[in-house]
Amino acid sequence: MGESSRRASRSLPARIAEEVETRISSGQWPPGSRLPSEPALAEEFDVSRATVRSALRSLAAAGVVRTRHGNGTFVSEHGGAIRASLQSLRSTSGLIRAQGHEFEIVYGTRRLRAATEAEASHLRRSSLPAVLEYERAFVGGTSALAYESGVLAADLLPAGTDPGALTGSIFEFLEPLGALPDQSVTHVRSTYDPGLAWGRGAPEVPLYLTLEQVQFLPDGTAVSWSTTHFVQDHFDFTLIRSA
Amino acid sequence: MGESSRRASRSLPARIAEEVETRISSGQWPPGSRLPSEPALAEEFDVSRATVRSALRSLAAAGVVRTRHGNGTFVSEHGGAIRASLQSLRSTSGLIRAQGHEFEIVYGTRRLRAATEAEASHLRRSSLPAVLEYERAFVGGTSALAYESGVLAADLLPAGTDPGALTGSIFEFLEPLGALPDQSVTHVRSTYDPGLAWGRGAPEVPLYLTLEQVQFLPDGTAVSWSTTHFVQDHFDFTLIRSA
DNA sequence: AAGTGGTCTAGACCACTGA
DNA sequence: CAGTGGTCTAGACCACTTT
């Protein structure tokens, strides 16, 4: 039961999923083992079975557990490589960090300029006066990890924004503006281009996994259009599919 | 088994999602428009609101619709490119067909042989006597679309299976054996290899998007380990992310 | 204030698995 | 057979957006 009003910023299923995941990664519930039944979990966490099922559903979609009808819910044998799943793609910085890389962001171009028609179209604007164009490299140690170029819709930025204020992650740049994307559409392809690298640490083989991404605000406005080239062999991107 | 109605095998939410999608693609509910409210849909389809929400949740995950708290549910502006989403990845044949290609499957190698240690490991077997190894190309018109090589765990095949019986899609090969996978783990990378193509229609530029995939049965058994190289520029793979 | 989607509950019944 | 997950309902209340 709800008891009194406890401020719960995150949802009940999310918190239960986290607790289950903690027990799994702590080794309390090792890979291959069977979880307590749904009614048992519901009783332990003092929630309804529907809430437990919602938590387990998200864990199954993430590949952490596996349910078998009439049999039980089991910890996946391959929970390790799941962290950097493409499905959980948010920011480029987050994606690279999830792969276990230490890195530094080096910016090239940063400037406000008029938008092209292609940019207005990708950003779903009938008319768009300006964009903030940027170019940056993610460098880990002495070798480049990824190159990214993109544009931010300038109509979402306060008038007189200094492009030079874009120094770290774009996430951190947008957050104080209340312009955090919550949805994205990504196209995946491969790229082989010796002319793409710049700055220090260019890869020996110019082979990349390329993600082209448009990000959207909760109200459906497009925020950014970016293309990120991930240097091959530095990343292992995973996709999980459950029927 | 066989009772009165074995017909309604698909779930209520799945059928409602399909009906909603039909109305969207028919133009009855055009991109950007607002759907009827959840209570209204629940009444029309004569189901509970929870069932409607389940249907809308799957459509939102697929990028077909977009929900806005306190405002409504809207048809996405980018519903077109969603069909061949990587999230709905099932069979290679299905994935290529979803991209709108006509193709023919040309088999190279097909044989039963002892499994290597790496294969047993990828197929999660402590011991595995044999695998069915295959190699095939997907050819559309005069140009190759994709190359795939892989192994099927032979312990799932009837004794004395003829490897030559593998002619079309692997899906169709496995289905009568009751060995249809319902989960997969996929690794995504890019490949540049002039020596990879074979047969007719080899691409001019040997650049591929590569999906390495392990597929699992509902009971958790691994069925196959395969690597598919999709010729760049013939495919547009999409990923949708919703917070 | 009214209407929307978001969350959660309690319970019913079905379908499958394994002993 | 008992126990498991799978499906669905009816309803309550919350949080958000628009009028």
PDB file of C-alpha atoms in Angstrom, chain B:
ATOM      1  CA  MET B   1      -5.584 -29.084 -27.565  1.00  0.00           C
ATOM      2  CA  GLY B   2      -7.799 -27.784 -30.355  1.00  0.00           C
ATOM      3  CA  GLU B   3     -10.636 -26.088 -28.547  1.00  0.00           C
ATOM      4  CA  SER B   4     -13.284 -23.795 -29.858  1.00  0.00           C
ATOM      5  CA  SER B   5     -11.202 -20.825 -30.882  1.00  0.00           C
ATOM      6  CA  ARG B   6      -7.489 -21.206 -31.301  1.00  0.00           C
ATOM      7  CA  ARG B   7      -7.793 -18.290 -33.693  1.00  0.00           C
ATOM      8  CA  ALA B   8      -7.208 -15.315 -31.456  1.00  0.00           C
ATOM      9  CA  SER B   9      -3.673 -16.371 -30.710  1.00  0.00           C
ATOM     10  CA  ARG B  10      -2.248 -12.854 -30.819  1.00  0.00           C
ATOM     11  CA  SER B  11      -2.674 -10.673 -27.787  1.00  0.00           C
ATOM     12  CA  LEU B  12      -5.280  -7.981 -27.500  1.00  0.00           C
ATOM     13  CA  PRO B  13      -2.718  -5.166 -27.311  1.00  0.00           C
ATOM     14  CA  ALA B  14      -1.000  -6.524 -30.424  1.00  0.00           C
ATOM     15  CA  ARG B  15      -4.225  -6.505 -32.365  1.00  0.00           C
ATOM     16  CA  ILE B  16      -5.118  -3.019 -31.208  1.00  0.00           C
ATOM     17  CA  ALA B  17      -1.657  -1.758 -32.093  1.00  0.00           C
ATOM     18  CA  GLU B  18      -2.067  -3.239 -35.533  1.00  0.00           C
ATOM     19  CA  GLU B  19      -5.430  -1.570 -36.022  1.00  0.00           C
ATOM     20  CA  VAL B  20      -4.062   1.787 -34.912  1.00  0.00           C
ATOM     21  CA  GLU B  21      -1.105   1.376 -37.251  1.00  0.00           C
ATOM     22  CA  THR B  22      -3.468   0.540 -40.102  1.00  0.00           C
ATOM     23  CA  ARG B  23      -5.402   3.733 -39.542  1.00  0.00           C
ATOM     24  CA  ILE B  24      -2.175   5.682 -39.472  1.00  0.00           C
ATOM     25  CA  SER B  25      -0.753   4.246 -42.663  1.00  0.00           C
ATOM     26  CA  SER B  26      -4.104   4.564 -44.401  1.00  0.00           C
ATOM     27  CA  GLY B  27      -3.991   8.280 -43.776  1.00  0.00           C
ATOM     28  CA  GLN B  28      -7.017   8.252 -41.510  1.00  0.00           C
ATOM     29  CA  TRP B  29      -4.734   9.523 -38.749  1.00  0.00           C
ATOM     30  CA  PRO B  30      -2.032  11.530 -40.543  1.00  0.00           C
ATOM     31  CA  PRO B  31       1.430  12.350 -39.144  1.00  0.00           C
ATOM     32  CA  GLY B  32       1.269  15.019 -36.487  1.00  0.00           C
ATOM     33  CA  SER B  33      -2.391  14.433 -35.708  1.00  0.00           C
ATOM     34  CA  ARG B  34      -3.678  13.595 -32.259  1.00  0.00           C
ATOM     35  CA  LEU B  35      -5.132  10.186 -31.556  1.00  0.00           C
ATOM     36  CA  PRO B  36      -8.366   9.775 -29.607  1.00  0.00           C
ATOM     37  CA  SER B  37      -7.765   9.741 -25.866  1.00  0.00           C
ATOM     38  CA  GLU B  38      -6.972   6.499 -24.113  1.00  0.00           C
ATOM     39  CA  PRO B  39     -10.418   6.200 -22.511  1.00  0.00           C
ATOM     40  CA  ALA B  40     -12.013   6.830 -25.910  1.00  0.00           C
ATOM     41  CA  LEU B  41      -9.922   4.123 -27.551  1.00  0.00           C
ATOM     42  CA  ALA B  42     -10.656   1.767 -24.681  1.00  0.00           C
ATOM     43  CA  GLU B  43     -14.359   2.243 -25.194  1.00  0.00           C
ATOM     44  CA  GLU B  44     -14.175   1.869 -28.956  1.00  0.00           C
ATOM     45  CA  PHE B  45     -12.206  -1.378 -28.798  1.00  0.00           C
ATOM     46  CA  ASP B  46     -14.147  -2.537 -25.748  1.00  0.00           C
ATOM     47  CA  VAL B  47     -11.061  -3.215 -23.652  1.00  0.00           C
ATOM     48  CA  SER B  48      -9.606  -1.763 -20.499  1.00  0.00           C
ATOM     49  CA  ARG B  49      -7.474   1.319 -20.583  1.00  0.00           C
ATOM     50  CA  ALA B  50      -4.475  -0.777 -19.522  1.00  0.00           C
ATOM     51  CA  THR B  51      -4.779  -2.777 -22.715  1.00  0.00           C
ATOM     52  CA  VAL B  52      -4.907   0.361 -24.827  1.00  0.00           C
ATOM     53  CA  ARG B  53      -1.870   1.688 -23.020  1.00  0.00           C
ATOM     54  CA  SER B  54       0.026  -1.513 -23.682  1.00  0.00           C
ATOM     55  CA  ALA B  55      -0.687  -1.154 -27.384  1.00  0.00           C
ATOM     56  CA  LEU B  56       0.342   2.492 -27.432  1.00  0.00           C
ATOM     57  CA  ARG B  57       3.497   1.696 -25.487  1.00  0.00           C
ATOM     58  CA  SER B  58       4.674  -0.721 -28.154  1.00  0.00           C
ATOM     59  CA  LEU B  59       3.859   1.765 -30.901  1.00  0.00           C
ATOM     60  CA  ALA B  60       5.792   4.459 -29.060  1.00  0.00           C
ATOM     61  CA  ALA B  61       8.789   2.158 -28.666  1.00  0.00           C
ATOM     62  CA  ALA B  62       8.653   1.522 -32.399  1.00  0.00           C
ATOM     63  CA  GLY B  63       8.568   5.252 -33.059  1.00  0.00           C
ATOM     64  CA  VAL B  64       5.132   5.185 -34.654  1.00  0.00           C
ATOM     65  CA  VAL B  65       3.453   7.428 -32.103  1.00  0.00           C
ATOM     66  CA  ARG B  66       4.602   9.832 -29.456  1.00  0.00           C
ATOM     67  CA  THR B  67       2.858  10.458 -26.128  1.00  0.00           C
ATOM     68  CA  ARG B  68       2.835  13.824 -24.376  1.00  0.00           C
ATOM     69  CA  HIS B  69       1.825  13.867 -20.760  1.00  0.00           C
ATOM     70  CA  GLY B  70      -1.319  15.886 -20.194  1.00  0.00           C
ATOM     71  CA  ASN B  71      -1.641  16.642 -23.855  1.00  0.00           C
ATOM     72  CA  GLY B  72      -2.301  13.580 -25.957  1.00  0.00           C
ATOM     73  CA  THR B  73      -0.841  10.895 -28.157  1.00  0.00           C
ATOM     74  CA  PHE B  74       0.382  11.996 -31.582  1.00  0.00           C
ATOM     75  CA  VAL B  75       1.333  10.267 -34.798  1.00  0.00           C
ATOM     76  CA  SER B  76       5.083  10.570 -35.389  1.00  0.00           C
ATOM     77  CA  GLU B  77       6.288  12.701 -38.267  1.00  0.00           C
ATOM     78  CA  HIS B  78       8.872  10.104 -39.198  1.00  0.00           C
ATOM     79  CA  GLY B  79       6.887   6.912 -39.443  1.00  0.00           C
ATOM     80  CA  GLY B  80       8.136   5.970 -42.869  1.00  0.00           C
ATOM     81  CA  ALA B  81      11.715   4.943 -42.238  1.00  0.00           C
ATOM     82  CA  ILE B  82      10.782   2.850 -39.247  1.00  0.00           C
ATOM     83  CA  ARG B  83       9.864  -0.406 -40.943  1.00  0.00           C
ATOM     84  CA  ALA B  84      13.351  -1.835 -41.057  1.00  0.00           C
ATOM     85  CA  SER B  85      14.301  -0.855 -37.555  1.00  0.00           C
ATOM     86  CA  LEU B  86      17.193  -2.798 -36.105  1.00  0.00           C
ATOM     87  CA  GLN B  87      15.076  -3.307 -33.022  1.00  0.00           C
ATOM     88  CA  SER B  88      12.726  -5.551 -34.946  1.00  0.00           C
ATOM     89  CA  LEU B  89      15.619  -7.593 -36.275  1.00  0.00           C
ATOM     90  CA  ARG B  90      14.579 -11.183 -36.758  1.00  0.00           C
ATOM     91  CA  SER B  91      15.830 -13.093 -39.726  1.00  0.00           C
ATOM     92  CA  THR B  92      18.325 -11.760 -42.234  1.00  0.00           C
ATOM     93  CA  SER B  93      15.872 -12.503 -45.004  1.00  0.00           C
ATOM     94  CA  GLY B  94      13.187 -10.525 -43.242  1.00  0.00           C
ATOM     95  CA  LEU B  95      15.511  -7.625 -42.614  1.00  0.00           C
ATOM     96  CA  ILE B  96      16.521  -7.403 -46.258  1.00  0.00           C
ATOM     97  CA  ARG B  97      12.951  -7.760 -47.420  1.00  0.00           C
ATOM     98  CA  ALA B  98      11.883  -4.982 -45.057  1.00  0.00           C
ATOM     99  CA  GLN B  99      14.312  -2.705 -46.874  1.00  0.00           C
ATOM    100  CA  GLY B 100      12.299  -3.220 -50.015  1.00  0.00           C
ATOM    101  CA  HIS B 101      14.780  -5.443 -51.819  1.00  0.00           C
ATOM    102  CA  GLU B 102      13.964  -8.332 -54.089  1.00  0.00           C
ATOM    103  CA  PHE B 103      16.618 -10.958 -53.634  1.00  0.00           C
ATOM    104  CA  GLU B 104      17.665 -14.518 -54.102  1.00  0.00           C
ATOM    105  CA  ILE B 105      19.686 -16.612 -51.691  1.00  0.00           C
ATOM    106  CA  VAL B 106      22.772 -18.341 -53.050  1.00  0.00           C
ATOM    107  CA  TYR B 107      24.355 -20.932 -50.809  1.00  0.00           C
ATOM    108  CA  GLY B 108      28.050 -21.705 -50.767  1.00  0.00           C
ATOM    109  CA  THR B 109      29.223 -24.089 -48.096  1.00  0.00           C
ATOM    110  CA  ARG B 110      26.724 -26.318 -46.308  1.00  0.00           C
ATOM    111  CA  ARG B 111      28.093 -29.146 -44.229  1.00  0.00           C
ATOM    112  CA  LEU B 112      28.042 -30.899 -40.905  1.00  0.00           C
ATOM    113  CA  ARG B 113      31.331 -30.888 -39.062  1.00  0.00           C
ATOM    114  CA  ALA B 114      32.789 -30.936 -35.583  1.00  0.00           C
ATOM    115  CA  ALA B 115      32.359 -27.730 -33.601  1.00  0.00           C
ATOM    116  CA  THR B 116      35.310 -25.616 -32.610  1.00  0.00           C
ATOM    117  CA  GLU B 117      35.760 -24.473 -29.051  1.00  0.00           C
ATOM    118  CA  ALA B 118      34.856 -20.916 -30.013  1.00  0.00           C
ATOM    119  CA  GLU B 119      31.613 -22.121 -31.542  1.00  0.00           C
ATOM    120  CA  ALA B 120      30.680 -24.194 -28.524  1.00  0.00           C
ATOM    121  CA  SER B 121      31.396 -21.200 -26.345  1.00  0.00           C
ATOM    122  CA  HIS B 122      29.316 -18.798 -28.411  1.00  0.00           C
ATOM    123  CA  LEU B 123      26.501 -21.320 -28.474  1.00  0.00           C
ATOM    124  CA  ARG B 124      26.727 -21.669 -24.687  1.00  0.00           C
ATOM    125  CA  ARG B 125      27.448 -25.382 -24.762  1.00  0.00           C
ATOM    126  CA  SER B 126      29.886 -27.054 -22.413  1.00  0.00           C
ATOM    127  CA  SER B 127      30.252 -29.657 -25.099  1.00  0.00           C
ATOM    128  CA  LEU B 128      28.927 -29.620 -28.617  1.00  0.00           C
ATOM    129  CA  PRO B 129      29.603 -32.523 -30.949  1.00  0.00           C
ATOM    130  CA  ALA B 130      28.746 -30.920 -34.269  1.00  0.00           C
ATOM    131  CA  VAL B 131      27.477 -27.874 -36.096  1.00  0.00           C
ATOM    132  CA  LEU B 132      25.868 -27.263 -39.440  1.00  0.00           C
ATOM    133  CA  GLU B 133      28.120 -24.717 -41.108  1.00  0.00           C
ATOM    134  CA  TYR B 134      26.781 -22.568 -43.897  1.00  0.00           C
ATOM    135  CA  GLU B 135      27.753 -19.695 -46.092  1.00  0.00           C
ATOM    136  CA  ARG B 136      25.340 -17.764 -48.263  1.00  0.00           C
ATOM    137  CA  ALA B 137      24.915 -14.610 -50.249  1.00  0.00           C
ATOM    138  CA  PHE B 138      21.841 -12.451 -50.755  1.00  0.00           C
ATOM    139  CA  VAL B 139      21.789 -11.236 -54.327  1.00  0.00           C
ATOM    140  CA  GLY B 140      19.372  -8.656 -55.687  1.00  0.00           C
ATOM    141  CA  GLY B 141      19.390  -8.329 -59.461  1.00  0.00           C
ATOM    142  CA  THR B 142      23.001  -8.196 -60.514  1.00  0.00           C
ATOM    143  CA  SER B 143      24.523  -7.000 -57.264  1.00  0.00           C
ATOM    144  CA  ALA B 144      25.146  -8.645 -53.935  1.00  0.00           C
ATOM    145  CA  LEU B 145      23.282  -7.238 -50.961  1.00  0.00           C
ATOM    146  CA  ALA B 146      24.784  -9.210 -48.110  1.00  0.00           C
ATOM    147  CA  TYR B 147      27.053 -12.111 -47.208  1.00  0.00           C
ATOM    148  CA  GLU B 148      26.458 -14.340 -44.245  1.00  0.00           C
ATOM    149  CA  SER B 149      28.294 -17.207 -42.633  1.00  0.00           C
ATOM    150  CA  GLY B 150      27.282 -19.067 -39.556  1.00  0.00           C
ATOM    151  CA  VAL B 151      26.711 -22.289 -37.701  1.00  0.00           C
ATOM    152  CA  LEU B 152      23.622 -24.015 -36.333  1.00  0.00           C
ATOM    153  CA  ALA B 153      23.901 -26.211 -33.246  1.00  0.00           C
ATOM    154  CA  ALA B 154      23.522 -29.718 -34.642  1.00  0.00           C
ATOM    155  CA  ASP B 155      22.141 -31.134 -31.403  1.00  0.00           C
ATOM    156  CA  LEU B 156      18.882 -29.370 -32.220  1.00  0.00           C
ATOM    157  CA  LEU B 157      18.579 -31.026 -35.615  1.00  0.00           C
ATOM    158  CA  PRO B 158      17.133 -34.494 -36.163  1.00  0.00           C
ATOM    159  CA  ALA B 159      19.772 -37.178 -36.564  1.00  0.00           C
ATOM    160  CA  GLY B 160      20.772 -37.600 -40.172  1.00  0.00           C
ATOM    161  CA  THR B 161      19.707 -34.124 -41.247  1.00  0.00           C
ATOM    162  CA  ASP B 162      20.866 -33.363 -44.761  1.00  0.00           C
ATOM    163  CA  PRO B 163      22.703 -30.024 -44.833  1.00  0.00           C
ATOM    164  CA  GLY B 164      21.525 -29.684 -48.412  1.00  0.00           C
ATOM    165  CA  ALA B 165      17.979 -29.220 -47.091  1.00  0.00           C
ATOM    166  CA  LEU B 166      19.021 -25.709 -46.114  1.00  0.00           C
ATOM    167  CA  THR B 167      18.000 -23.834 -49.224  1.00  0.00           C
ATOM    168  CA  GLY B 168      15.942 -20.744 -48.425  1.00  0.00           C
ATOM    169  CA  SER B 169      15.645 -18.798 -45.222  1.00  0.00           C
ATOM    170  CA  ILE B 170      16.926 -20.371 -42.041  1.00  0.00           C
ATOM    171  CA  PHE B 171      13.686 -19.407 -40.389  1.00  0.00           C
ATOM    172  CA  GLU B 172      11.841 -21.764 -42.729  1.00  0.00           C
ATOM    173  CA  PHE B 173      14.417 -24.457 -42.084  1.00  0.00           C
ATOM    174  CA  LEU B 174      14.069 -24.285 -38.314  1.00  0.00           C
ATOM    175  CA  GLU B 175      10.336 -23.777 -38.040  1.00  0.00           C
ATOM    176  CA  PRO B 176       9.236 -27.365 -38.719  1.00  0.00           C
ATOM    177  CA  LEU B 177      11.796 -28.485 -36.147  1.00  0.00           C
ATOM    178  CA  GLY B 178      10.131 -26.367 -33.483  1.00  0.00           C
ATOM    179  CA  ALA B 179      13.414 -24.540 -33.032  1.00  0.00           C
ATOM    180  CA  LEU B 180      12.411 -20.944 -33.693  1.00  0.00           C
ATOM    181  CA  PRO B 181      14.521 -18.397 -31.808  1.00  0.00           C
ATOM    182  CA  ASP B 182      12.719 -15.696 -29.864  1.00  0.00           C
ATOM    183  CA  GLN B 183      15.692 -13.764 -28.540  1.00  0.00           C
ATOM    184  CA  SER B 184      18.999 -12.607 -29.914  1.00  0.00           C
ATOM    185  CA  VAL B 185      22.119 -10.735 -28.907  1.00  0.00           C
ATOM    186  CA  THR B 186      23.758  -8.780 -31.705  1.00  0.00           C
ATOM    187  CA  HIS B 187      27.076  -7.008 -31.997  1.00  0.00           C
ATOM    188  CA  VAL B 188      27.346  -4.187 -34.506  1.00  0.00           C
ATOM    189  CA  ARG B 189      30.514  -3.144 -36.269  1.00  0.00           C
ATOM    190  CA  SER B 190      31.803  -2.077 -39.645  1.00  0.00           C
ATOM    191  CA  THR B 191      33.992  -4.074 -42.004  1.00  0.00           C
ATOM    192  CA  TYR B 192      36.242  -3.155 -44.904  1.00  0.00           C
ATOM    193  CA  ASP B 193      37.512  -6.303 -46.587  1.00  0.00           C
ATOM    194  CA  PRO B 194      38.141  -6.788 -50.292  1.00  0.00           C
ATOM    195  CA  GLY B 195      38.429 -10.537 -49.800  1.00  0.00           C
ATOM    196  CA  LEU B 196      35.005 -11.044 -48.309  1.00  0.00           C
ATOM    197  CA  ALA B 197      32.785 -11.083 -51.382  1.00  0.00           C
ATOM    198  CA  TRP B 198      32.199 -14.185 -53.485  1.00  0.00           C
ATOM    199  CA  GLY B 199      29.928 -15.231 -56.299  1.00  0.00           C
ATOM    200  CA  ARG B 200      28.377 -12.758 -58.654  1.00  0.00           C
ATOM    201  CA  GLY B 201      27.664  -9.111 -58.044  1.00  0.00           C
ATOM    202  CA  ALA B 202      30.502  -8.310 -55.681  1.00  0.00           C
ATOM    203  CA  PRO B 203      30.323  -4.670 -54.576  1.00  0.00           C
ATOM    204  CA  GLU B 204      32.774  -2.150 -55.982  1.00  0.00           C
ATOM    205  CA  VAL B 205      33.606  -0.827 -52.541  1.00  0.00           C
ATOM    206  CA  PRO B 206      34.053  -3.637 -49.995  1.00  0.00           C
ATOM    207  CA  LEU B 207      32.457  -1.688 -47.148  1.00  0.00           C
ATOM    208  CA  TYR B 208      29.917  -3.439 -44.949  1.00  0.00           C
ATOM    209  CA  LEU B 209      27.807  -2.986 -41.879  1.00  0.00           C
ATOM    210  CA  THR B 210      28.341  -6.169 -39.934  1.00  0.00           C
ATOM    211  CA  LEU B 211      25.929  -7.795 -37.496  1.00  0.00           C
ATOM    212  CA  GLU B 212      27.195 -10.713 -35.467  1.00  0.00           C
ATOM    213  CA  GLN B 213      24.312 -12.482 -33.867  1.00  0.00           C
ATOM    214  CA  VAL B 214      23.577 -15.316 -31.453  1.00  0.00           C
ATOM    215  CA  GLN B 215      19.987 -16.515 -31.393  1.00  0.00           C
ATOM    216  CA  PHE B 216      18.193 -18.272 -28.561  1.00  0.00           C
ATOM    217  CA  LEU B 217      15.162 -20.499 -28.123  1.00  0.00           C
ATOM    218  CA  PRO B 218      12.456 -19.643 -25.608  1.00  0.00           C
ATOM    219  CA  ASP B 219      14.047 -22.088 -23.152  1.00  0.00           C
ATOM    220  CA  GLY B 220      17.375 -20.279 -23.356  1.00  0.00           C
ATOM    221  CA  THR B 221      19.228 -22.692 -25.612  1.00  0.00           C
ATOM    222  CA  ALA B 222      21.440 -21.042 -28.208  1.00  0.00           C
ATOM    223  CA  VAL B 223      20.524 -22.019 -31.764  1.00  0.00           C
ATOM    224  CA  SER B 224      22.892 -20.249 -34.087  1.00  0.00           C
ATOM    225  CA  TRP B 225      25.904 -17.986 -34.299  1.00  0.00           C
ATOM    226  CA  SER B 226      26.127 -16.001 -37.485  1.00  0.00           C
ATOM    227  CA  THR B 227      27.875 -13.018 -38.995  1.00  0.00           C
ATOM    228  CA  THR B 228      26.148 -10.998 -41.673  1.00  0.00           C
ATOM    229  CA  HIS B 229      27.860  -8.363 -43.782  1.00  0.00           C
ATOM    230  CA  PHE B 230      25.432  -5.872 -45.324  1.00  0.00           C
ATOM    231  CA  VAL B 231      26.814  -4.054 -48.339  1.00  0.00           C
ATOM    232  CA  GLN B 232      26.941  -0.345 -47.550  1.00  0.00           C
ATOM    233  CA  ASP B 233      24.513   1.935 -49.409  1.00  0.00           C
ATOM    234  CA  HIS B 234      21.951  -0.786 -49.989  1.00  0.00           C
ATOM    235  CA  PHE B 235      20.557  -0.464 -46.480  1.00  0.00           C
ATOM    236  CA  ASP B 236      19.291   2.154 -44.103  1.00  0.00           C
ATOM    237  CA  PHE B 237      19.079   0.776 -40.610  1.00  0.00           C
ATOM    238  CA  THR B 238      17.195   2.759 -38.023  1.00  0.00           C
ATOM    239  CA  LEU B 239      17.148   2.833 -34.245  1.00  0.00           C
ATOM    240  CA  ILE B 240      14.485   4.537 -32.152  1.00  0.00           C
ATOM    241  CA  ARG B 241      15.083   5.580 -28.583  1.00  0.00           C
ATOM    242  CA  SER B 242      12.417   6.844 -26.204  1.00  0.00           C
ATOM    243  CA  ALA B 243      13.264   7.892 -22.684  1.00  0.00           C
TER     244      ALA B 243
END
